[in-house]
PDB file of C-alpha atoms in Angstrom:
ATOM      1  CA  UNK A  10      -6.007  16.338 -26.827  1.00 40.00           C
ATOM      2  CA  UNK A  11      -4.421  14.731 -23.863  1.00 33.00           C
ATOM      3  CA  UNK A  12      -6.288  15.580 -20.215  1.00 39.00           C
ATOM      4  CA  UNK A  13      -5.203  15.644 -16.455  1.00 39.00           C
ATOM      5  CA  UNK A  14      -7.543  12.974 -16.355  1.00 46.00           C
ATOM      6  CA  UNK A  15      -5.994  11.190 -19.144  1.00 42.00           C
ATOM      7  CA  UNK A  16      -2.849  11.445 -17.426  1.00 40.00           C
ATOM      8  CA  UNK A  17      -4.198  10.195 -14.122  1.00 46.00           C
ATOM      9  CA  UNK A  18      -5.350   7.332 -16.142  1.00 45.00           C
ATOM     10  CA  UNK A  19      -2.041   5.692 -17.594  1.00 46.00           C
ATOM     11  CA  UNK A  20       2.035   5.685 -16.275  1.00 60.00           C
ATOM     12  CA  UNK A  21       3.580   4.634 -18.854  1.00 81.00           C
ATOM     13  CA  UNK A  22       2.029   1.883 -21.572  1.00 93.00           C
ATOM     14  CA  UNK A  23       0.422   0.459 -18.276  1.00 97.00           C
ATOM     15  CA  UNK A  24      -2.861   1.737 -16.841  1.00 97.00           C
ATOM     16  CA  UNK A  25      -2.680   2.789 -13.317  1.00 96.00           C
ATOM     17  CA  UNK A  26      -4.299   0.824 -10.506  1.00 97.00           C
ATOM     18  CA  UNK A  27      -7.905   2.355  -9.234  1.00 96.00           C
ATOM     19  CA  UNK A  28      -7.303   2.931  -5.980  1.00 94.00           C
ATOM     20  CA  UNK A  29     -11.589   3.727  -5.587  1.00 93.00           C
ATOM     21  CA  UNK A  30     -14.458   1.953  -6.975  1.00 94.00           C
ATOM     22  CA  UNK A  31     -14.126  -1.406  -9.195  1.00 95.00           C
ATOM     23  CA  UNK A  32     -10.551  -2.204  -8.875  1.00 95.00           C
ATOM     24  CA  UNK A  33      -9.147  -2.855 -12.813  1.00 97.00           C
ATOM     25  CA  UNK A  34      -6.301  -5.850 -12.558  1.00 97.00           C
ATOM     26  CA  UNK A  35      -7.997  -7.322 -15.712  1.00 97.00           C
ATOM     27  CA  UNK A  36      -7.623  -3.687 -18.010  1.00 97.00           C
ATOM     28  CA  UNK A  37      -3.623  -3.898 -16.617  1.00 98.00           C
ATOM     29  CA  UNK A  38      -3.397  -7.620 -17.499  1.00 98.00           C
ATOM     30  CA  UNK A  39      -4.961  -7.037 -20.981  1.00 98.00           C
ATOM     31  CA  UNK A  40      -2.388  -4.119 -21.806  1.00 97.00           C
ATOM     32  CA  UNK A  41       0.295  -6.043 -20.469  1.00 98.00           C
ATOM     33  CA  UNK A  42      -0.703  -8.766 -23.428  1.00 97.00           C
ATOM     34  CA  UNK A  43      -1.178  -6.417 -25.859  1.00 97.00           C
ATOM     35  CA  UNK A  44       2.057  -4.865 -25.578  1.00 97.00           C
ATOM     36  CA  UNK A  45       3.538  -7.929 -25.392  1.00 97.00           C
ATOM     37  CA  UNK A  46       2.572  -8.576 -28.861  1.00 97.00           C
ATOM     38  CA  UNK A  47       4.351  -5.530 -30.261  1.00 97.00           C
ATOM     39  CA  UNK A  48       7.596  -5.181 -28.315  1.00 97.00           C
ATOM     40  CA  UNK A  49      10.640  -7.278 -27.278  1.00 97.00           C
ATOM     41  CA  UNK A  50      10.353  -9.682 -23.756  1.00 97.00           C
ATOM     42  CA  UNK A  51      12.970  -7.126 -21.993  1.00 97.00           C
ATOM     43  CA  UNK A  52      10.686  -3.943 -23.179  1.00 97.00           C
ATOM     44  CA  UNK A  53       7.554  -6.042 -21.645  1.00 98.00           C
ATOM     45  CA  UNK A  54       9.461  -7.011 -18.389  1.00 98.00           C
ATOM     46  CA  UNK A  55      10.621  -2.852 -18.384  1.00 97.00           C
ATOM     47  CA  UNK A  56       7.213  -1.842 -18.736  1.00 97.00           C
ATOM     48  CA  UNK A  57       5.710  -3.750 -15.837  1.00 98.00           C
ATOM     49  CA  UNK A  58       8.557  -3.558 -13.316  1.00 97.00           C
ATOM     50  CA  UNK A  59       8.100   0.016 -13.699  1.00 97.00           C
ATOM     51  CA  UNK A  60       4.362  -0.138 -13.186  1.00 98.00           C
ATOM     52  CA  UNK A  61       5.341  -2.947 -10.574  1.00 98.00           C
ATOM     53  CA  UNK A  62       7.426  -0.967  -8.495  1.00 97.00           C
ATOM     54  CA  UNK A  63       5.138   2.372  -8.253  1.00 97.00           C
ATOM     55  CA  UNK A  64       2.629   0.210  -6.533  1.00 98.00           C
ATOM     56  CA  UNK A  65       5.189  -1.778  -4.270  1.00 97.00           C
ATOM     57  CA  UNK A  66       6.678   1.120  -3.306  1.00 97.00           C
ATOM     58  CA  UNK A  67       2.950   2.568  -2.193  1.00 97.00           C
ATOM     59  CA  UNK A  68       2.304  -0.654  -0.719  1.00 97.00           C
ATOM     60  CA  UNK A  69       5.909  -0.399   1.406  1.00 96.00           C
ATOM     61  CA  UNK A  70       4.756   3.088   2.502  1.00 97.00           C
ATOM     62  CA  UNK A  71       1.644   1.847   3.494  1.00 97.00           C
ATOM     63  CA  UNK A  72       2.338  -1.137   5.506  1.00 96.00           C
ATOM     64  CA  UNK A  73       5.407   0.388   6.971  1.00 95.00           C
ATOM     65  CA  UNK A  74       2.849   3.610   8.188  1.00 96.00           C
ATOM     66  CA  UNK A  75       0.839   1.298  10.315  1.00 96.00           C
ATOM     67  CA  UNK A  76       3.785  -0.283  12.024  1.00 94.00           C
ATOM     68  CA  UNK A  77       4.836   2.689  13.337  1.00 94.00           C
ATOM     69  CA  UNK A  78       1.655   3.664  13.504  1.00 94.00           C
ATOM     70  CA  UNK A  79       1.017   0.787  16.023  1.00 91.00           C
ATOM     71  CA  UNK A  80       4.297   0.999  17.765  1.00 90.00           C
ATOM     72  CA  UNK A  81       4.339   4.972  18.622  1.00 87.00           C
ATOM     73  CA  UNK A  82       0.616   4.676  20.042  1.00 84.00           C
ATOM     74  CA  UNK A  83       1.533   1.494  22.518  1.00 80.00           C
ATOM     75  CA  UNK A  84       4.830   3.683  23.138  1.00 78.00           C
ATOM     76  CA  UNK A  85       2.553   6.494  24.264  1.00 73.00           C
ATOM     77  CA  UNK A  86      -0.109   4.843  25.735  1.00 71.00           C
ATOM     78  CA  UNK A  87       2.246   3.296  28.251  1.00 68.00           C
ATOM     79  CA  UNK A  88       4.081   6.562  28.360  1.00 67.00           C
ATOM     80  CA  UNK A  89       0.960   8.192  29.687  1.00 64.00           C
ATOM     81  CA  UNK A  90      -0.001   5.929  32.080  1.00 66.00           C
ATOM     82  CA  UNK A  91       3.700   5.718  33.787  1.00 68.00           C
ATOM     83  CA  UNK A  92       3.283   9.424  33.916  1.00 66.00           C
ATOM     84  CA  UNK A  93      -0.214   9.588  35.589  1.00 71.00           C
ATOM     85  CA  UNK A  94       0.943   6.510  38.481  1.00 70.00           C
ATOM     86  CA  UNK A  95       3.907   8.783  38.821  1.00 73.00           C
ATOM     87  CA  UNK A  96       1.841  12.624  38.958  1.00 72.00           C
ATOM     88  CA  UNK A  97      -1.338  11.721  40.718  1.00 74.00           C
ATOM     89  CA  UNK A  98      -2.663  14.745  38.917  1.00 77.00           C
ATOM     90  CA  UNK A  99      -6.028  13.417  38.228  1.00 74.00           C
ATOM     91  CA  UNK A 100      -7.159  16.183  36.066  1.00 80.00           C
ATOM     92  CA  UNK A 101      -4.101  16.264  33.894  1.00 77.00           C
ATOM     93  CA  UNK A 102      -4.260  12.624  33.571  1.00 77.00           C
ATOM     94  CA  UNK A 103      -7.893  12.515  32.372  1.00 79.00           C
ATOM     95  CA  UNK A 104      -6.819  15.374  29.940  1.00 80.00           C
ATOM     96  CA  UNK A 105      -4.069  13.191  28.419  1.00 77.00           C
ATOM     97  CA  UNK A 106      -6.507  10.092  28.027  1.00 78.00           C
ATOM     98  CA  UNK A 107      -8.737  12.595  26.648  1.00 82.00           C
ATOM     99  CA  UNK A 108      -5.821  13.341  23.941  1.00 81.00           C
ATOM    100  CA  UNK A 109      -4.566  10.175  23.572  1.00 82.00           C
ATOM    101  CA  UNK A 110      -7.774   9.039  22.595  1.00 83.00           C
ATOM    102  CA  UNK A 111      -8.356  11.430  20.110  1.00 86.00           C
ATOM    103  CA  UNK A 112      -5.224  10.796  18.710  1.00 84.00           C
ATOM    104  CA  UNK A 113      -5.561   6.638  18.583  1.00 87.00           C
ATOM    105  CA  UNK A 114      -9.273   7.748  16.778  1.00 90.00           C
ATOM    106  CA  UNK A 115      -7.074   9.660  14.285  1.00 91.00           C
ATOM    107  CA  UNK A 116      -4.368   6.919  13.754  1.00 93.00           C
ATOM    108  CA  UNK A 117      -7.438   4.138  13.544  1.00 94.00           C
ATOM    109  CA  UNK A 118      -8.411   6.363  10.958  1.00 95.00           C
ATOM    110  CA  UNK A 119      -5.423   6.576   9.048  1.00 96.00           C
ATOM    111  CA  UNK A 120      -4.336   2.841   9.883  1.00 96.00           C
ATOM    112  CA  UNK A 121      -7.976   1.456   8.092  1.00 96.00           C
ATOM    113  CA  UNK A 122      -7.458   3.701   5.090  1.00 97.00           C
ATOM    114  CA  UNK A 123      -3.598   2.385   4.556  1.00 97.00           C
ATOM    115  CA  UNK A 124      -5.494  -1.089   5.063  1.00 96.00           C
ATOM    116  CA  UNK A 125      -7.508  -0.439   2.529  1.00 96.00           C
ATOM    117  CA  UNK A 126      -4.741   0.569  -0.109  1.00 97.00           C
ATOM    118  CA  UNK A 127      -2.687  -2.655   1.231  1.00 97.00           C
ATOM    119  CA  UNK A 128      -5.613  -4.898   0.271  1.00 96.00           C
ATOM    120  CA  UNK A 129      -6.389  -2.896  -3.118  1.00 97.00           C
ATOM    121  CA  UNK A 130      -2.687  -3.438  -4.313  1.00 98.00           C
ATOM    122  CA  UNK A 131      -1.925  -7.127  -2.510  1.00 97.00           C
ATOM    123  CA  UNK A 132      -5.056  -8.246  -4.258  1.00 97.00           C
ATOM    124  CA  UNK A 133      -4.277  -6.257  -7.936  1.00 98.00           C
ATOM    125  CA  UNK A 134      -0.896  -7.466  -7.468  1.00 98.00           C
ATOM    126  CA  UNK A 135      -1.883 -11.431  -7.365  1.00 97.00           C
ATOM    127  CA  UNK A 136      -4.441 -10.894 -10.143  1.00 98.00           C
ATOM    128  CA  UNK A 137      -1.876  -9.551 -12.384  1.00 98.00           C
ATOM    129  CA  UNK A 138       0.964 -12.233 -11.438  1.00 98.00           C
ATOM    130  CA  UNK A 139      -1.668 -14.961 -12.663  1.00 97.00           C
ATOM    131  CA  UNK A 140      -2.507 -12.829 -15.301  1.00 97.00           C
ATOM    132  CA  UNK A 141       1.269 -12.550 -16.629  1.00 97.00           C
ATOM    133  CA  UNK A 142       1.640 -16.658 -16.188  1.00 97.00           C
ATOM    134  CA  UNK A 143      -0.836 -16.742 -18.194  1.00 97.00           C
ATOM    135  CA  UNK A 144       0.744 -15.206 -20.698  1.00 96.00           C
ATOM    136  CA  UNK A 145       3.820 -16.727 -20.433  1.00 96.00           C
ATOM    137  CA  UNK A 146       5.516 -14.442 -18.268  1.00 97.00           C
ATOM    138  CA  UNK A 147       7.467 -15.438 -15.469  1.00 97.00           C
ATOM    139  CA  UNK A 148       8.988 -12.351 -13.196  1.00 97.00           C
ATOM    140  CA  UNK A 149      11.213 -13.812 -10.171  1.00 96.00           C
ATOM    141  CA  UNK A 150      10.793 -10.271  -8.378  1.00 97.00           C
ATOM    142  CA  UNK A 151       7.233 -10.031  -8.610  1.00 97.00           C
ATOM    143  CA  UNK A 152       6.973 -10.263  -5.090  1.00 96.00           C
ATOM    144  CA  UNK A 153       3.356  -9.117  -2.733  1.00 97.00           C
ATOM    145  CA  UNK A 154       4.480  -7.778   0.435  1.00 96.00           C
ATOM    146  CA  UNK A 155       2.655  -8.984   3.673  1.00 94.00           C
ATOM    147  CA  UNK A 156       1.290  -6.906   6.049  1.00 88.00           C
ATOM    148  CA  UNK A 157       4.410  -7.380   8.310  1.00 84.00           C
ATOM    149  CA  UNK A 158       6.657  -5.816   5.860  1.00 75.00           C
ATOM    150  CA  UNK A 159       9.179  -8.498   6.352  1.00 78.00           C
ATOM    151  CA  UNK A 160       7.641 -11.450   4.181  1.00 83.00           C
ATOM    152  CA  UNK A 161       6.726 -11.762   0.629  1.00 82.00           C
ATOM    153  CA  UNK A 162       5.233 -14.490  -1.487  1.00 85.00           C
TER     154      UNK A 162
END
């Protein structure tokens, strides 16, 4: 009988990443050569650019989060402090440092977490590459994003 957690588990003939605890590179590497040994090289190179690409595509969210992220709280920061030069309200300025800094705890928050899922995947990502070398498998577009969202190596 088949479970929620069973289905949490796999995508496909591909384990999923574990995004918590020990991360698992090595269980997706060894599935990778075992179903390698069973089914054609373009059924192998299906099965992990669809894996591939669920993880990217978290990874592109991710990295592309804490750019704007970064970019709206600099945006607002300055924003604020044009508006208090400009108001000379002093209470309403120290309530909208008083926000602001709530909200840059919040993004902080949200920023180290996407970090975290950057690192998990960049680092699962490079594990499996050398993994699939290893077994003789050699994917042009397996490609780790940077942080920057621009470059990839």
């Amino acid at each position: 009988m088949l479970t929620d957690e069973d289905m949490e588990n796999t995508s496909g003939p591909l384990p999923r990443l574990k995004m918590e605890g020990a991360e698992n590179a090595d269980e997706v590497i060894k599935a990778i050569a075992s179903y390698k040994t069973t089914h054609e090289p373009a059924e192998t190179e299906k099965a992990v650019r669809i894996w591939y690409e669920r993880y990217d595509e978290m990874l592109a969210a991710a990295i592309q989060e804490n750019l704007d992220l970064k970019t709206l709280r600099d945006e607002n920061m300055n924003n604020g402090n044009e508006l208090c030069q400009e108001s000379q309200d002093y209470q309403q300025c120290q309530a909208r440092r008083n926000a602001e800094m709530r909200g840059a705890q919040h993004d902080r928050a949200k920023m180290a977490e996407n970090s975290n899922l950057m690192v998990r995947i960049q680092h699962s990502f490079s594990k499996v590459r050398n993994g699939l070398q290893q077994n003789g498998l050699r994917y042009d577009w397996f490609k780790i994003r940077t942080t920057n969202n621009i470059d990839q190596f």
